[in-house]
């Protein structure tokens, strides 16, 4: 049992009355987390061992009463689980199976105890949409999700995170953590005669971080009346989860539109959802290359010139494989470069069997159609062309 007690309980006569102390009451000798250096504190005749940090049921309690140690502990264990899983499966899993394994094996480890430690630390920032989204997106456990997403798509570290998450339709873990916190709050309110409820009242009385977060969150989302009434109905947590998802999608769309790196992506990506081509292309190499073209994470001159020292101006990132004098962009690679003319002819013939007027489309429209199409035959024809052309280019 974990209990926060006031010194008025007289566990030790030398403890100032204004101090609060976390006491872990276990079947074995108990521990006390206390900062004054007082020793030999006792409860029911048992001497309490003084410590500045203690792990109880997988959750770390520390001297300051903050959640950073508990969060880091869960994050580190989840990171080990994730890399162990990826080492075990290697490249044998398709994208959907990899996500399913993450959800089943890694995420439960990462979110263990999150209803306690998962409050957002906004620091000195006000509880505004920008502060919440910014903190939500950059928290340490979100790096876990971003790393896993990047690895299963097999794109490099400088790839756009917004592009990666958009391809997979994966929401920040913090949204689920907030849902867990609200469900836990409801559990507390539904059990007013429990020790947990007593501990909650201490939090409320002292306006401590956990209750302060719940109160400000409800106010921010327009549910402050629930805080005032100290009650929450069964559907509120799911409603708030949907609202947070919608807010994140709005933020994602804004980031896509304002990104100079994702000029192509913003024209082919309309919804925040899992992309069908990730299921259609079973060949890992073709799937990787298809993703790279869509989110501009490729080795074409358009992208490589961005990272030269100094950066090469966009109009000077000319294709070296033909005499067109054009920038080696995704569109040029797919539809124009003469180096891949024969391969392109084969792809065009296959596509035209399904889309008779394909050859009549403007060049740029053809590229957009290929990269956004959900037709199985067309996606596979394009995947084959992209792989063979990259081989001819010397990238594979």
mmCIF file of C-alpha atoms in Angstrom:
data_model
loop_
_atom_site.group_PDB
_atom_site.id
_atom_site.type_symbol
_atom_site.label_atom_id
_atom_site.label_comp_id
_atom_site.label_asym_id
_atom_site.label_seq_id
_atom_site.Cartn_x
_atom_site.Cartn_y
_atom_site.Cartn_z
ATOM 1 C CA UNK A 1 0.000 0.000 0.000
ATOM 2 C CA UNK A 2 1.233 3.520 -0.768
ATOM 3 C CA UNK A 3 0.147 6.281 1.565
ATOM 4 C CA UNK A 4 0.917 9.973 1.964
ATOM 5 C CA UNK A 5 0.712 10.927 5.615
ATOM 6 C CA UNK A 6 0.905 14.194 7.513
ATOM 7 C CA UNK A 7 3.303 14.406 10.431
ATOM 8 C CA UNK A 8 0.341 15.153 12.679
ATOM 9 C CA UNK A 9 0.024 11.350 12.779
ATOM 10 C CA UNK A 10 3.071 11.567 15.057
ATOM 11 C CA UNK A 11 5.008 8.769 13.444
ATOM 12 C CA UNK A 12 8.093 10.529 14.717
ATOM 13 C CA UNK A 13 8.185 13.438 17.175
ATOM 14 C CA UNK A 14 10.979 15.186 15.274
ATOM 15 C CA UNK A 15 9.048 15.636 12.045
ATOM 16 C CA UNK A 16 7.737 19.193 11.450
ATOM 17 C CA UNK A 17 3.937 19.411 11.309
ATOM 18 C CA UNK A 18 3.980 21.023 7.856
ATOM 19 C CA UNK A 19 5.763 18.142 6.143
ATOM 20 C CA UNK A 20 4.191 15.343 4.120
ATOM 21 C CA UNK A 21 5.810 11.966 3.838
ATOM 22 C CA UNK A 22 5.337 9.101 1.396
ATOM 23 C CA UNK A 23 5.257 5.792 3.245
ATOM 24 C CA UNK A 24 5.299 2.462 1.426
ATOM 25 C CA UNK A 25 3.599 -0.131 3.623
ATOM 26 C CA UNK A 26 4.650 -3.562 2.385
ATOM 27 C CA UNK A 27 4.492 -7.129 3.708
ATOM 28 C CA UNK A 28 8.250 -6.793 4.280
ATOM 29 C CA UNK A 29 9.916 -3.996 6.356
ATOM 30 C CA UNK A 30 8.521 -0.690 5.100
ATOM 31 C CA UNK A 31 10.254 2.242 3.440
ATOM 32 C CA UNK A 32 9.800 5.957 3.880
ATOM 33 C CA UNK A 33 10.778 8.580 1.322
ATOM 34 C CA UNK A 34 11.712 11.613 3.365
ATOM 35 C CA UNK A 35 14.016 14.597 2.912
ATOM 36 C CA UNK A 36 14.967 15.841 6.400
ATOM 37 C CA UNK A 37 17.464 13.144 7.284
ATOM 38 C CA UNK A 38 15.296 11.895 10.140
ATOM 39 C CA UNK A 39 16.140 8.277 10.908
ATOM 40 C CA UNK A 40 14.490 5.451 12.793
ATOM 41 C CA UNK A 41 10.954 6.534 11.969
ATOM 42 C CA UNK A 42 8.595 3.788 13.066
ATOM 43 C CA UNK A 43 5.089 2.581 12.377
ATOM 44 C CA UNK A 44 3.526 -0.029 14.617
ATOM 45 C CA UNK A 45 6.969 -0.714 16.040
ATOM 46 C CA UNK A 46 8.583 -1.343 12.649
ATOM 47 C CA UNK A 47 11.541 0.857 11.734
ATOM 48 C CA UNK A 48 11.103 2.473 8.316
ATOM 49 C CA UNK A 49 14.059 2.505 5.956
ATOM 50 C CA UNK A 50 14.759 6.013 4.633
ATOM 51 C CA UNK A 51 15.258 6.254 0.860
ATOM 52 C CA UNK A 52 14.944 8.907 -1.849
ATOM 53 C CA UNK A 53 13.447 6.550 -4.452
ATOM 54 C CA UNK A 54 11.554 3.258 -4.404
ATOM 55 C CA UNK A 55 9.986 0.943 -6.970
ATOM 56 C CA UNK A 56 6.625 -0.435 -5.868
ATOM 57 C CA UNK A 57 4.523 -2.629 -8.176
ATOM 58 C CA UNK A 58 6.438 -1.384 -11.203
ATOM 59 C CA UNK A 59 6.046 2.325 -10.359
ATOM 60 C CA UNK A 60 8.855 4.546 -9.095
ATOM 61 C CA UNK A 61 8.102 6.909 -6.201
ATOM 62 C CA UNK A 62 10.700 9.592 -5.516
ATOM 63 C CA UNK A 63 11.591 12.248 -2.987
ATOM 64 C CA UNK A 64 10.042 15.170 -4.877
ATOM 65 C CA UNK A 65 6.777 13.388 -5.587
ATOM 66 C CA UNK A 66 7.240 13.884 -9.335
ATOM 67 C CA UNK A 67 6.472 11.323 -12.019
ATOM 68 C CA UNK A 68 9.655 11.668 -14.081
ATOM 69 C CA UNK A 69 11.351 8.589 -12.601
ATOM 70 C CA UNK A 70 8.257 6.410 -13.071
ATOM 71 C CA UNK A 71 7.878 7.592 -16.653
ATOM 72 C CA UNK A 72 11.541 6.963 -17.455
ATOM 73 C CA UNK A 73 11.396 3.510 -15.870
ATOM 74 C CA UNK A 74 8.417 2.480 -18.027
ATOM 75 C CA UNK A 75 9.951 4.067 -21.112
ATOM 76 C CA UNK A 76 13.275 2.248 -20.690
ATOM 77 C CA UNK A 77 11.580 -1.113 -20.164
ATOM 78 C CA UNK A 78 9.383 -0.544 -23.219
ATOM 79 C CA UNK A 79 12.409 0.440 -25.302
ATOM 80 C CA UNK A 80 14.131 -2.822 -24.382
ATOM 81 C CA UNK A 81 10.975 -4.756 -25.214
ATOM 82 C CA UNK A 82 10.676 -3.002 -28.569
ATOM 83 C CA UNK A 83 14.245 -3.630 -29.704
ATOM 84 C CA UNK A 84 14.094 -7.193 -28.411
ATOM 85 C CA UNK A 85 10.955 -7.751 -30.445
ATOM 86 C CA UNK A 86 12.445 -6.224 -33.584
ATOM 87 C CA UNK A 87 15.589 -8.298 -33.168
ATOM 88 C CA UNK A 88 13.486 -11.429 -32.874
ATOM 89 C CA UNK A 89 11.215 -10.728 -35.852
ATOM 90 C CA UNK A 90 13.826 -9.077 -38.096
ATOM 91 C CA UNK A 91 12.361 -8.172 -41.483
ATOM 92 C CA UNK A 92 9.922 -11.072 -41.480
ATOM 93 C CA UNK A 93 6.864 -9.054 -40.416
ATOM 94 C CA UNK A 94 4.686 -6.954 -42.665
ATOM 95 C CA UNK A 95 3.792 -3.461 -41.483
ATOM 96 C CA UNK A 96 0.373 -4.378 -40.060
ATOM 97 C CA UNK A 97 1.792 -7.309 -38.090
ATOM 98 C CA UNK A 98 4.596 -5.119 -36.732
ATOM 99 C CA UNK A 99 2.071 -2.574 -35.500
ATOM 100 C CA UNK A 100 -0.050 -5.330 -33.953
ATOM 101 C CA UNK A 101 2.974 -6.714 -32.085
ATOM 102 C CA UNK A 102 3.872 -3.246 -30.822
ATOM 103 C CA UNK A 103 0.317 -2.691 -29.601
ATOM 104 C CA UNK A 104 0.204 -6.105 -27.917
ATOM 105 C CA UNK A 105 3.701 -6.387 -26.456
ATOM 106 C CA UNK A 106 5.417 -2.995 -26.213
ATOM 107 C CA UNK A 107 2.638 -0.495 -25.559
ATOM 108 C CA UNK A 108 1.314 -2.226 -22.397
ATOM 109 C CA UNK A 109 4.842 -2.035 -20.945
ATOM 110 C CA UNK A 110 5.198 1.612 -21.919
ATOM 111 C CA UNK A 111 1.827 2.676 -20.516
ATOM 112 C CA UNK A 112 1.980 0.637 -17.310
ATOM 113 C CA UNK A 113 1.015 2.937 -14.445
ATOM 114 C CA UNK A 114 0.468 5.858 -16.837
ATOM 115 C CA UNK A 115 -2.727 6.842 -15.036
ATOM 116 C CA UNK A 116 -0.392 7.921 -12.213
ATOM 117 C CA UNK A 117 2.712 9.253 -13.950
ATOM 118 C CA UNK A 118 1.263 10.297 -17.307
ATOM 119 C CA UNK A 119 0.288 13.908 -16.611
ATOM 120 C CA UNK A 120 1.798 16.377 -19.057
ATOM 121 C CA UNK A 121 4.566 18.540 -17.638
ATOM 122 C CA UNK A 122 3.833 21.926 -19.197
ATOM 123 C CA UNK A 123 6.338 23.679 -16.970
ATOM 124 C CA UNK A 124 5.697 27.421 -17.020
ATOM 125 C CA UNK A 125 3.527 27.211 -20.158
ATOM 126 C CA UNK A 126 -0.169 27.920 -19.974
ATOM 127 C CA UNK A 127 -2.611 25.108 -20.671
ATOM 128 C CA UNK A 128 -3.250 26.128 -24.290
ATOM 129 C CA UNK A 129 -3.828 24.074 -27.430
ATOM 130 C CA UNK A 130 -0.329 24.851 -28.716
ATOM 131 C CA UNK A 131 1.347 23.958 -25.401
ATOM 132 C CA UNK A 132 -0.626 20.732 -25.036
ATOM 133 C CA UNK A 133 -0.005 19.561 -28.611
ATOM 134 C CA UNK A 134 3.658 20.572 -28.515
ATOM 135 C CA UNK A 135 4.274 18.771 -25.212
ATOM 136 C CA UNK A 136 2.111 15.823 -26.215
ATOM 137 C CA UNK A 137 4.075 15.351 -29.422
ATOM 138 C CA UNK A 138 7.565 15.721 -27.914
ATOM 139 C CA UNK A 139 7.297 13.644 -24.756
ATOM 140 C CA UNK A 140 9.910 10.866 -24.303
ATOM 141 C CA UNK A 141 7.478 7.992 -24.777
ATOM 142 C CA UNK A 142 6.386 9.496 -28.107
ATOM 143 C CA UNK A 143 9.969 8.986 -29.293
ATOM 144 C CA UNK A 144 9.377 5.282 -28.730
ATOM 145 C CA UNK A 145 6.411 5.324 -31.117
ATOM 146 C CA UNK A 146 8.243 7.478 -33.657
ATOM 147 C CA UNK A 147 11.295 5.216 -33.624
ATOM 148 C CA UNK A 148 9.185 2.102 -34.139
ATOM 149 C CA UNK A 149 7.244 3.747 -36.973
ATOM 150 C CA UNK A 150 10.415 4.847 -38.733
ATOM 151 C CA UNK A 151 11.971 1.393 -38.432
ATOM 152 C CA UNK A 152 8.990 -0.534 -39.795
ATOM 153 C CA UNK A 153 8.770 1.844 -42.768
ATOM 154 C CA UNK A 154 12.541 1.505 -43.197
ATOM 155 C CA UNK A 155 13.226 5.210 -43.763
ATOM 156 C CA UNK A 156 16.181 7.231 -42.512
ATOM 157 C CA UNK A 157 16.316 9.368 -39.365
ATOM 158 C CA UNK A 158 15.943 12.660 -41.223
ATOM 159 C CA UNK A 159 12.610 11.603 -42.684
ATOM 160 C CA UNK A 160 9.626 13.777 -41.844
ATOM 161 C CA UNK A 161 7.999 12.448 -38.683
ATOM 162 C CA UNK A 162 4.681 13.929 -39.795
ATOM 163 C CA UNK A 163 4.964 12.002 -43.047
ATOM 164 C CA UNK A 164 5.829 8.781 -41.210
ATOM 165 C CA UNK A 165 2.953 9.047 -38.740
ATOM 166 C CA UNK A 166 0.574 10.031 -41.513
ATOM 167 C CA UNK A 167 1.426 6.956 -43.569
ATOM 168 C CA UNK A 168 0.614 4.706 -40.625
ATOM 169 C CA UNK A 169 -2.231 6.733 -39.124
ATOM 170 C CA UNK A 170 -0.735 6.409 -35.633
ATOM 171 C CA UNK A 171 -1.823 8.776 -32.882
ATOM 172 C CA UNK A 172 0.424 9.930 -30.002
ATOM 173 C CA UNK A 173 0.502 7.620 -26.993
ATOM 174 C CA UNK A 174 -0.311 10.586 -24.769
ATOM 175 C CA UNK A 175 -3.904 10.524 -26.020
ATOM 176 C CA UNK A 176 -4.357 7.047 -24.575
ATOM 177 C CA UNK A 177 -2.525 8.072 -21.412
ATOM 178 C CA UNK A 178 -4.929 10.968 -20.881
ATOM 179 C CA UNK A 179 -7.831 8.574 -21.390
ATOM 180 C CA UNK A 180 -6.323 6.263 -18.747
ATOM 181 C CA UNK A 181 -6.007 9.192 -16.320
ATOM 182 C CA UNK A 182 -9.649 10.164 -16.758
ATOM 183 C CA UNK A 183 -10.808 6.573 -16.287
ATOM 184 C CA UNK A 184 -8.703 6.373 -13.137
ATOM 185 C CA UNK A 185 -10.215 9.626 -11.880
ATOM 186 C CA UNK A 186 -13.672 8.136 -12.406
ATOM 187 C CA UNK A 187 -12.588 5.021 -10.498
ATOM 188 C CA UNK A 188 -11.488 7.202 -7.587
ATOM 189 C CA UNK A 189 -14.753 9.159 -7.515
ATOM 190 C CA UNK A 190 -16.785 5.947 -7.697
ATOM 191 C CA UNK A 191 -15.129 4.658 -4.494
ATOM 192 C CA UNK A 192 -15.504 7.458 -1.907
ATOM 193 C CA UNK A 193 -14.845 5.164 1.079
ATOM 194 C CA UNK A 194 -11.484 3.877 -0.146
ATOM 195 C CA UNK A 195 -7.979 4.747 0.965
ATOM 196 C CA UNK A 196 -7.346 5.835 -2.625
ATOM 197 C CA UNK A 197 -10.095 8.427 -2.309
ATOM 198 C CA UNK A 198 -8.525 9.721 0.918
ATOM 199 C CA UNK A 199 -5.194 10.138 -0.868
ATOM 200 C CA UNK A 200 -7.019 11.945 -3.681
ATOM 201 C CA UNK A 201 -8.543 14.400 -1.197
ATOM 202 C CA UNK A 202 -5.042 15.218 0.061
ATOM 203 C CA UNK A 203 -4.063 15.964 -3.554
ATOM 204 C CA UNK A 204 -7.118 18.188 -4.012
ATOM 205 C CA UNK A 205 -6.539 20.031 -0.718
ATOM 206 C CA UNK A 206 -2.940 20.830 -1.654
ATOM 207 C CA UNK A 207 -3.625 21.359 -5.382
ATOM 208 C CA UNK A 208 -0.871 18.890 -6.268
ATOM 209 C CA UNK A 209 0.265 18.127 -9.806
ATOM 210 C CA UNK A 210 -2.012 15.171 -10.596
ATOM 211 C CA UNK A 211 -5.306 16.830 -9.681
ATOM 212 C CA UNK A 212 -4.109 20.137 -11.098
ATOM 213 C CA UNK A 213 -3.561 18.440 -14.444
ATOM 214 C CA UNK A 214 -7.007 16.793 -14.428
ATOM 215 C CA UNK A 215 -8.660 20.086 -13.501
ATOM 216 C CA UNK A 216 -6.837 22.115 -16.172
ATOM 217 C CA UNK A 217 -7.398 19.421 -18.808
ATOM 218 C CA UNK A 218 -11.156 19.409 -18.211
ATOM 219 C CA UNK A 219 -11.203 23.197 -18.316
ATOM 220 C CA UNK A 220 -9.213 23.265 -21.553
ATOM 221 C CA UNK A 221 -11.529 20.727 -23.197
ATOM 222 C CA UNK A 222 -14.756 22.400 -22.044
ATOM 223 C CA UNK A 223 -15.718 19.908 -19.335
ATOM 224 C CA UNK A 224 -14.919 22.032 -16.273
ATOM 225 C CA UNK A 225 -18.406 21.525 -14.849
ATOM 226 C CA UNK A 226 -17.456 17.905 -14.224
ATOM 227 C CA UNK A 227 -14.574 19.045 -12.061
ATOM 228 C CA UNK A 228 -16.819 21.392 -10.113
ATOM 229 C CA UNK A 229 -19.378 18.634 -9.578
ATOM 230 C CA UNK A 230 -16.682 15.995 -8.989
ATOM 231 C CA UNK A 231 -18.367 13.478 -11.243
ATOM 232 C CA UNK A 232 -17.707 12.011 -14.666
ATOM 233 C CA UNK A 233 -20.025 9.807 -16.720
ATOM 234 C CA UNK A 234 -19.048 6.621 -18.533
ATOM 235 C CA UNK A 235 -18.842 8.196 -22.002
ATOM 236 C CA UNK A 236 -16.761 11.268 -21.204
ATOM 237 C CA UNK A 237 -13.350 9.595 -21.474
ATOM 238 C CA UNK A 238 -14.108 8.288 -24.965
ATOM 239 C CA UNK A 239 -15.499 11.684 -26.016
ATOM 240 C CA UNK A 240 -12.350 13.420 -24.828
ATOM 241 C CA UNK A 241 -10.222 10.823 -26.605
ATOM 242 C CA UNK A 242 -12.031 11.579 -29.878
ATOM 243 C CA UNK A 243 -11.623 15.306 -29.291
ATOM 244 C CA UNK A 244 -7.890 14.954 -28.692
ATOM 245 C CA UNK A 245 -7.528 12.845 -31.840
ATOM 246 C CA UNK A 246 -9.330 15.474 -33.886
ATOM 247 C CA UNK A 247 -7.114 18.169 -32.396
ATOM 248 C CA UNK A 248 -4.011 16.184 -33.273
ATOM 249 C CA UNK A 249 -5.159 15.590 -36.864
ATOM 250 C CA UNK A 250 -5.722 19.327 -37.212
ATOM 251 C CA UNK A 251 -2.181 19.928 -35.934
ATOM 252 C CA UNK A 252 -0.810 17.265 -38.299
ATOM 253 C CA UNK A 253 -2.514 18.826 -41.319
ATOM 254 C CA UNK A 254 -1.152 22.233 -40.391
ATOM 255 C CA UNK A 255 2.397 20.855 -40.093
ATOM 256 C CA UNK A 256 2.096 19.095 -43.471
ATOM 257 C CA UNK A 257 0.861 22.236 -45.206
ATOM 258 C CA UNK A 258 3.639 24.359 -43.708
ATOM 259 C CA UNK A 259 6.438 21.917 -44.562
ATOM 260 C CA UNK A 260 8.667 22.788 -47.509
ATOM 261 C CA UNK A 261 9.958 19.210 -47.495
ATOM 262 C CA UNK A 262 6.508 17.702 -48.080
ATOM 263 C CA UNK A 263 5.351 19.634 -51.154
ATOM 264 C CA UNK A 264 4.462 16.415 -52.975
ATOM 265 C CA UNK A 265 3.019 14.701 -49.922
ATOM 266 C CA UNK A 266 0.485 17.429 -49.236
ATOM 267 C CA UNK A 267 -0.981 16.801 -52.701
ATOM 268 C CA UNK A 268 -1.349 13.031 -52.374
ATOM 269 C CA UNK A 269 -2.199 12.644 -48.680
ATOM 270 C CA UNK A 270 -5.755 13.581 -47.793
ATOM 271 C CA UNK A 271 -6.596 11.566 -44.672
ATOM 272 C CA UNK A 272 -4.750 10.701 -41.480
ATOM 273 C CA UNK A 273 -5.020 6.946 -41.935
ATOM 274 C CA UNK A 274 -3.075 3.783 -42.692
ATOM 275 C CA UNK A 275 -2.103 3.740 -46.373
ATOM 276 C CA UNK A 276 -3.379 0.778 -48.461
ATOM 277 C CA UNK A 277 -0.127 0.395 -50.432
ATOM 278 C CA UNK A 278 1.569 -0.774 -47.225
ATOM 279 C CA UNK A 279 -0.615 -3.895 -47.394
ATOM 280 C CA UNK A 280 -0.554 -4.250 -51.174
ATOM 281 C CA UNK A 281 3.231 -4.227 -51.565
ATOM 282 C CA UNK A 282 4.438 -7.398 -49.864
ATOM 283 C CA UNK A 283 7.965 -6.956 -51.194
ATOM 284 C CA UNK A 284 9.836 -5.031 -48.431
ATOM 285 C CA UNK A 285 12.180 -3.311 -50.889
ATOM 286 C CA UNK A 286 9.361 -2.054 -53.103
ATOM 287 C CA UNK A 287 7.339 -0.930 -50.098
ATOM 288 C CA UNK A 288 10.294 0.982 -48.662
ATOM 289 C CA UNK A 289 11.047 2.757 -51.948
ATOM 290 C CA UNK A 290 7.381 3.609 -52.470
ATOM 291 C CA UNK A 291 7.250 5.182 -49.010
ATOM 292 C CA UNK A 292 10.471 7.083 -49.610
ATOM 293 C CA UNK A 293 9.089 8.695 -52.751
ATOM 294 C CA UNK A 294 5.803 9.616 -51.078
ATOM 295 C CA UNK A 295 7.363 11.340 -48.043
ATOM 296 C CA UNK A 296 10.460 12.706 -49.845
ATOM 297 C CA UNK A 297 12.883 10.520 -47.918
ATOM 298 C CA UNK A 298 14.731 9.300 -51.015
ATOM 299 C CA UNK A 299 18.175 9.748 -52.577
ATOM 300 C CA UNK A 300 17.091 11.802 -55.587
ATOM 301 C CA UNK A 301 18.952 15.064 -56.101
ATOM 302 C CA UNK A 302 15.912 17.055 -55.018
ATOM 303 C CA UNK A 303 16.324 15.702 -51.512
ATOM 304 C CA UNK A 304 20.064 15.083 -51.308
ATOM 305 C CA UNK A 305 20.779 18.671 -52.336
ATOM 306 C CA UNK A 306 18.905 19.828 -49.247
ATOM 307 C CA UNK A 307 21.581 18.314 -46.996
ATOM 308 C CA UNK A 308 24.673 19.357 -48.934
ATOM 309 C CA UNK A 309 27.068 21.803 -47.305
ATOM 310 C CA UNK A 310 26.112 24.444 -48.216
ATOM 311 C CA UNK A 311 22.632 23.397 -49.405
ATOM 312 C CA UNK A 312 22.239 23.362 -53.170
ATOM 313 C CA UNK A 313 19.495 25.728 -54.405
ATOM 314 C CA UNK A 314 16.456 23.753 -55.486
ATOM 315 C CA UNK A 315 16.645 24.799 -59.133
ATOM 316 C CA UNK A 316 20.230 23.536 -59.314
ATOM 317 C CA UNK A 317 19.523 19.987 -58.166
ATOM 318 C CA UNK A 318 19.659 18.759 -61.745
ATOM 319 C CA UNK A 319 19.281 15.111 -62.783
ATOM 320 C CA UNK A 320 22.629 13.571 -63.724
ATOM 321 C CA UNK A 321 21.138 10.600 -65.539
ATOM 322 C CA UNK A 322 19.651 12.439 -68.526
ATOM 323 C CA UNK A 323 20.200 15.581 -70.586
ATOM 324 C CA UNK A 324 16.870 17.234 -69.801
ATOM 325 C CA UNK A 325 18.381 19.823 -67.480
ATOM 326 C CA UNK A 326 15.453 19.310 -65.100
ATOM 327 C CA UNK A 327 15.481 18.970 -61.329
ATOM 328 C CA UNK A 328 15.626 15.312 -60.300
ATOM 329 C CA UNK A 329 12.302 15.321 -58.468
ATOM 330 C CA UNK A 330 9.891 12.487 -57.769
ATOM 331 C CA UNK A 331 7.880 13.409 -60.846
ATOM 332 C CA UNK A 332 10.982 13.498 -63.058
ATOM 333 C CA UNK A 333 12.105 10.106 -61.768
ATOM 334 C CA UNK A 334 8.687 8.512 -62.233
ATOM 335 C CA UNK A 335 7.610 9.977 -65.579
ATOM 336 C CA UNK A 336 10.379 11.849 -67.410
ATOM 337 C CA UNK A 337 13.968 10.656 -67.000
ATOM 338 C CA UNK A 338 15.058 8.903 -70.215
ATOM 339 C CA UNK A 339 17.333 6.508 -68.324
ATOM 340 C CA UNK A 340 14.280 4.508 -67.273
ATOM 341 C CA UNK A 341 12.285 4.863 -70.526
ATOM 342 C CA UNK A 342 11.983 1.133 -71.234
ATOM 343 C CA UNK A 343 11.003 0.279 -67.677
ATOM 344 C CA UNK A 344 8.498 3.130 -67.668
ATOM 345 C CA UNK A 345 6.959 1.903 -70.916
ATOM 346 C CA UNK A 346 6.214 -1.448 -69.294
ATOM 347 C CA UNK A 347 4.632 0.226 -66.259
ATOM 348 C CA UNK A 348 2.556 2.556 -68.419
ATOM 349 C CA UNK A 349 1.209 -0.346 -70.457
ATOM 350 C CA UNK A 350 0.124 -2.177 -67.302
ATOM 351 C CA UNK A 351 -1.550 0.915 -65.865
ATOM 352 C CA UNK A 352 -3.299 1.728 -69.148
ATOM 353 C CA UNK A 353 -4.988 -1.676 -69.084
ATOM 354 C CA UNK A 354 -6.851 -0.494 -65.976
ATOM 355 C CA UNK A 355 -6.975 3.245 -66.708
ATOM 356 C CA UNK A 356 -7.329 3.743 -70.494
ATOM 357 C CA UNK A 357 -6.920 7.525 -70.393
ATOM 358 C CA UNK A 358 -3.795 7.427 -68.217
ATOM 359 C CA UNK A 359 -1.486 8.412 -71.094
ATOM 360 C CA UNK A 360 -3.601 11.527 -71.735
ATOM 361 C CA UNK A 361 -2.977 12.936 -68.245
ATOM 362 C CA UNK A 362 -0.434 15.746 -67.704
ATOM 363 C CA UNK A 363 2.950 14.444 -66.563
ATOM 364 C CA UNK A 364 2.676 15.725 -63.001
ATOM 365 C CA UNK A 365 -0.863 14.356 -62.695
ATOM 366 C CA UNK A 366 0.425 10.924 -63.720
ATOM 367 C CA UNK A 367 2.988 10.999 -60.916
ATOM 368 C CA UNK A 368 0.371 12.054 -58.367
ATOM 369 C CA UNK A 369 -2.005 9.339 -59.557
ATOM 370 C CA UNK A 370 0.633 6.613 -59.290
ATOM 371 C CA UNK A 371 1.696 7.592 -55.775
ATOM 372 C CA UNK A 372 -1.850 7.988 -54.448
ATOM 373 C CA UNK A 373 -3.589 5.105 -56.235
ATOM 374 C CA UNK A 374 -5.161 2.340 -54.149
ATOM 375 C CA UNK A 375 -5.701 -0.138 -56.992
ATOM 376 C CA UNK A 376 -3.724 -3.306 -56.306
ATOM 377 C CA UNK A 377 -2.551 -3.918 -59.886
ATOM 378 C CA UNK A 378 -1.448 -0.323 -60.401
ATOM 379 C CA UNK A 379 0.354 -0.091 -57.068
ATOM 380 C CA UNK A 380 2.246 -3.326 -57.799
ATOM 381 C CA UNK A 381 3.180 -2.158 -61.312
ATOM 382 C CA UNK A 382 4.473 1.107 -59.856
ATOM 383 C CA UNK A 383 6.340 -0.689 -57.063
ATOM 384 C CA UNK A 384 8.068 -2.933 -59.586
ATOM 385 C CA UNK A 385 9.038 0.025 -61.775
ATOM 386 C CA UNK A 386 10.392 2.037 -58.838
ATOM 387 C CA UNK A 387 12.534 -0.866 -57.602
ATOM 388 C CA UNK A 388 13.977 -1.710 -61.034
ATOM 389 C CA UNK A 389 14.653 1.965 -61.774
ATOM 390 C CA UNK A 390 16.468 2.426 -58.467
ATOM 391 C CA UNK A 391 18.575 -0.636 -59.352
ATOM 392 C CA UNK A 392 19.394 0.979 -62.685
ATOM 393 C CA UNK A 393 20.191 4.213 -60.879
ATOM 394 C CA UNK A 394 22.604 2.372 -58.619
ATOM 395 C CA UNK A 395 20.726 2.947 -55.359
ATOM 396 C CA UNK A 396 20.124 -0.758 -54.654
#
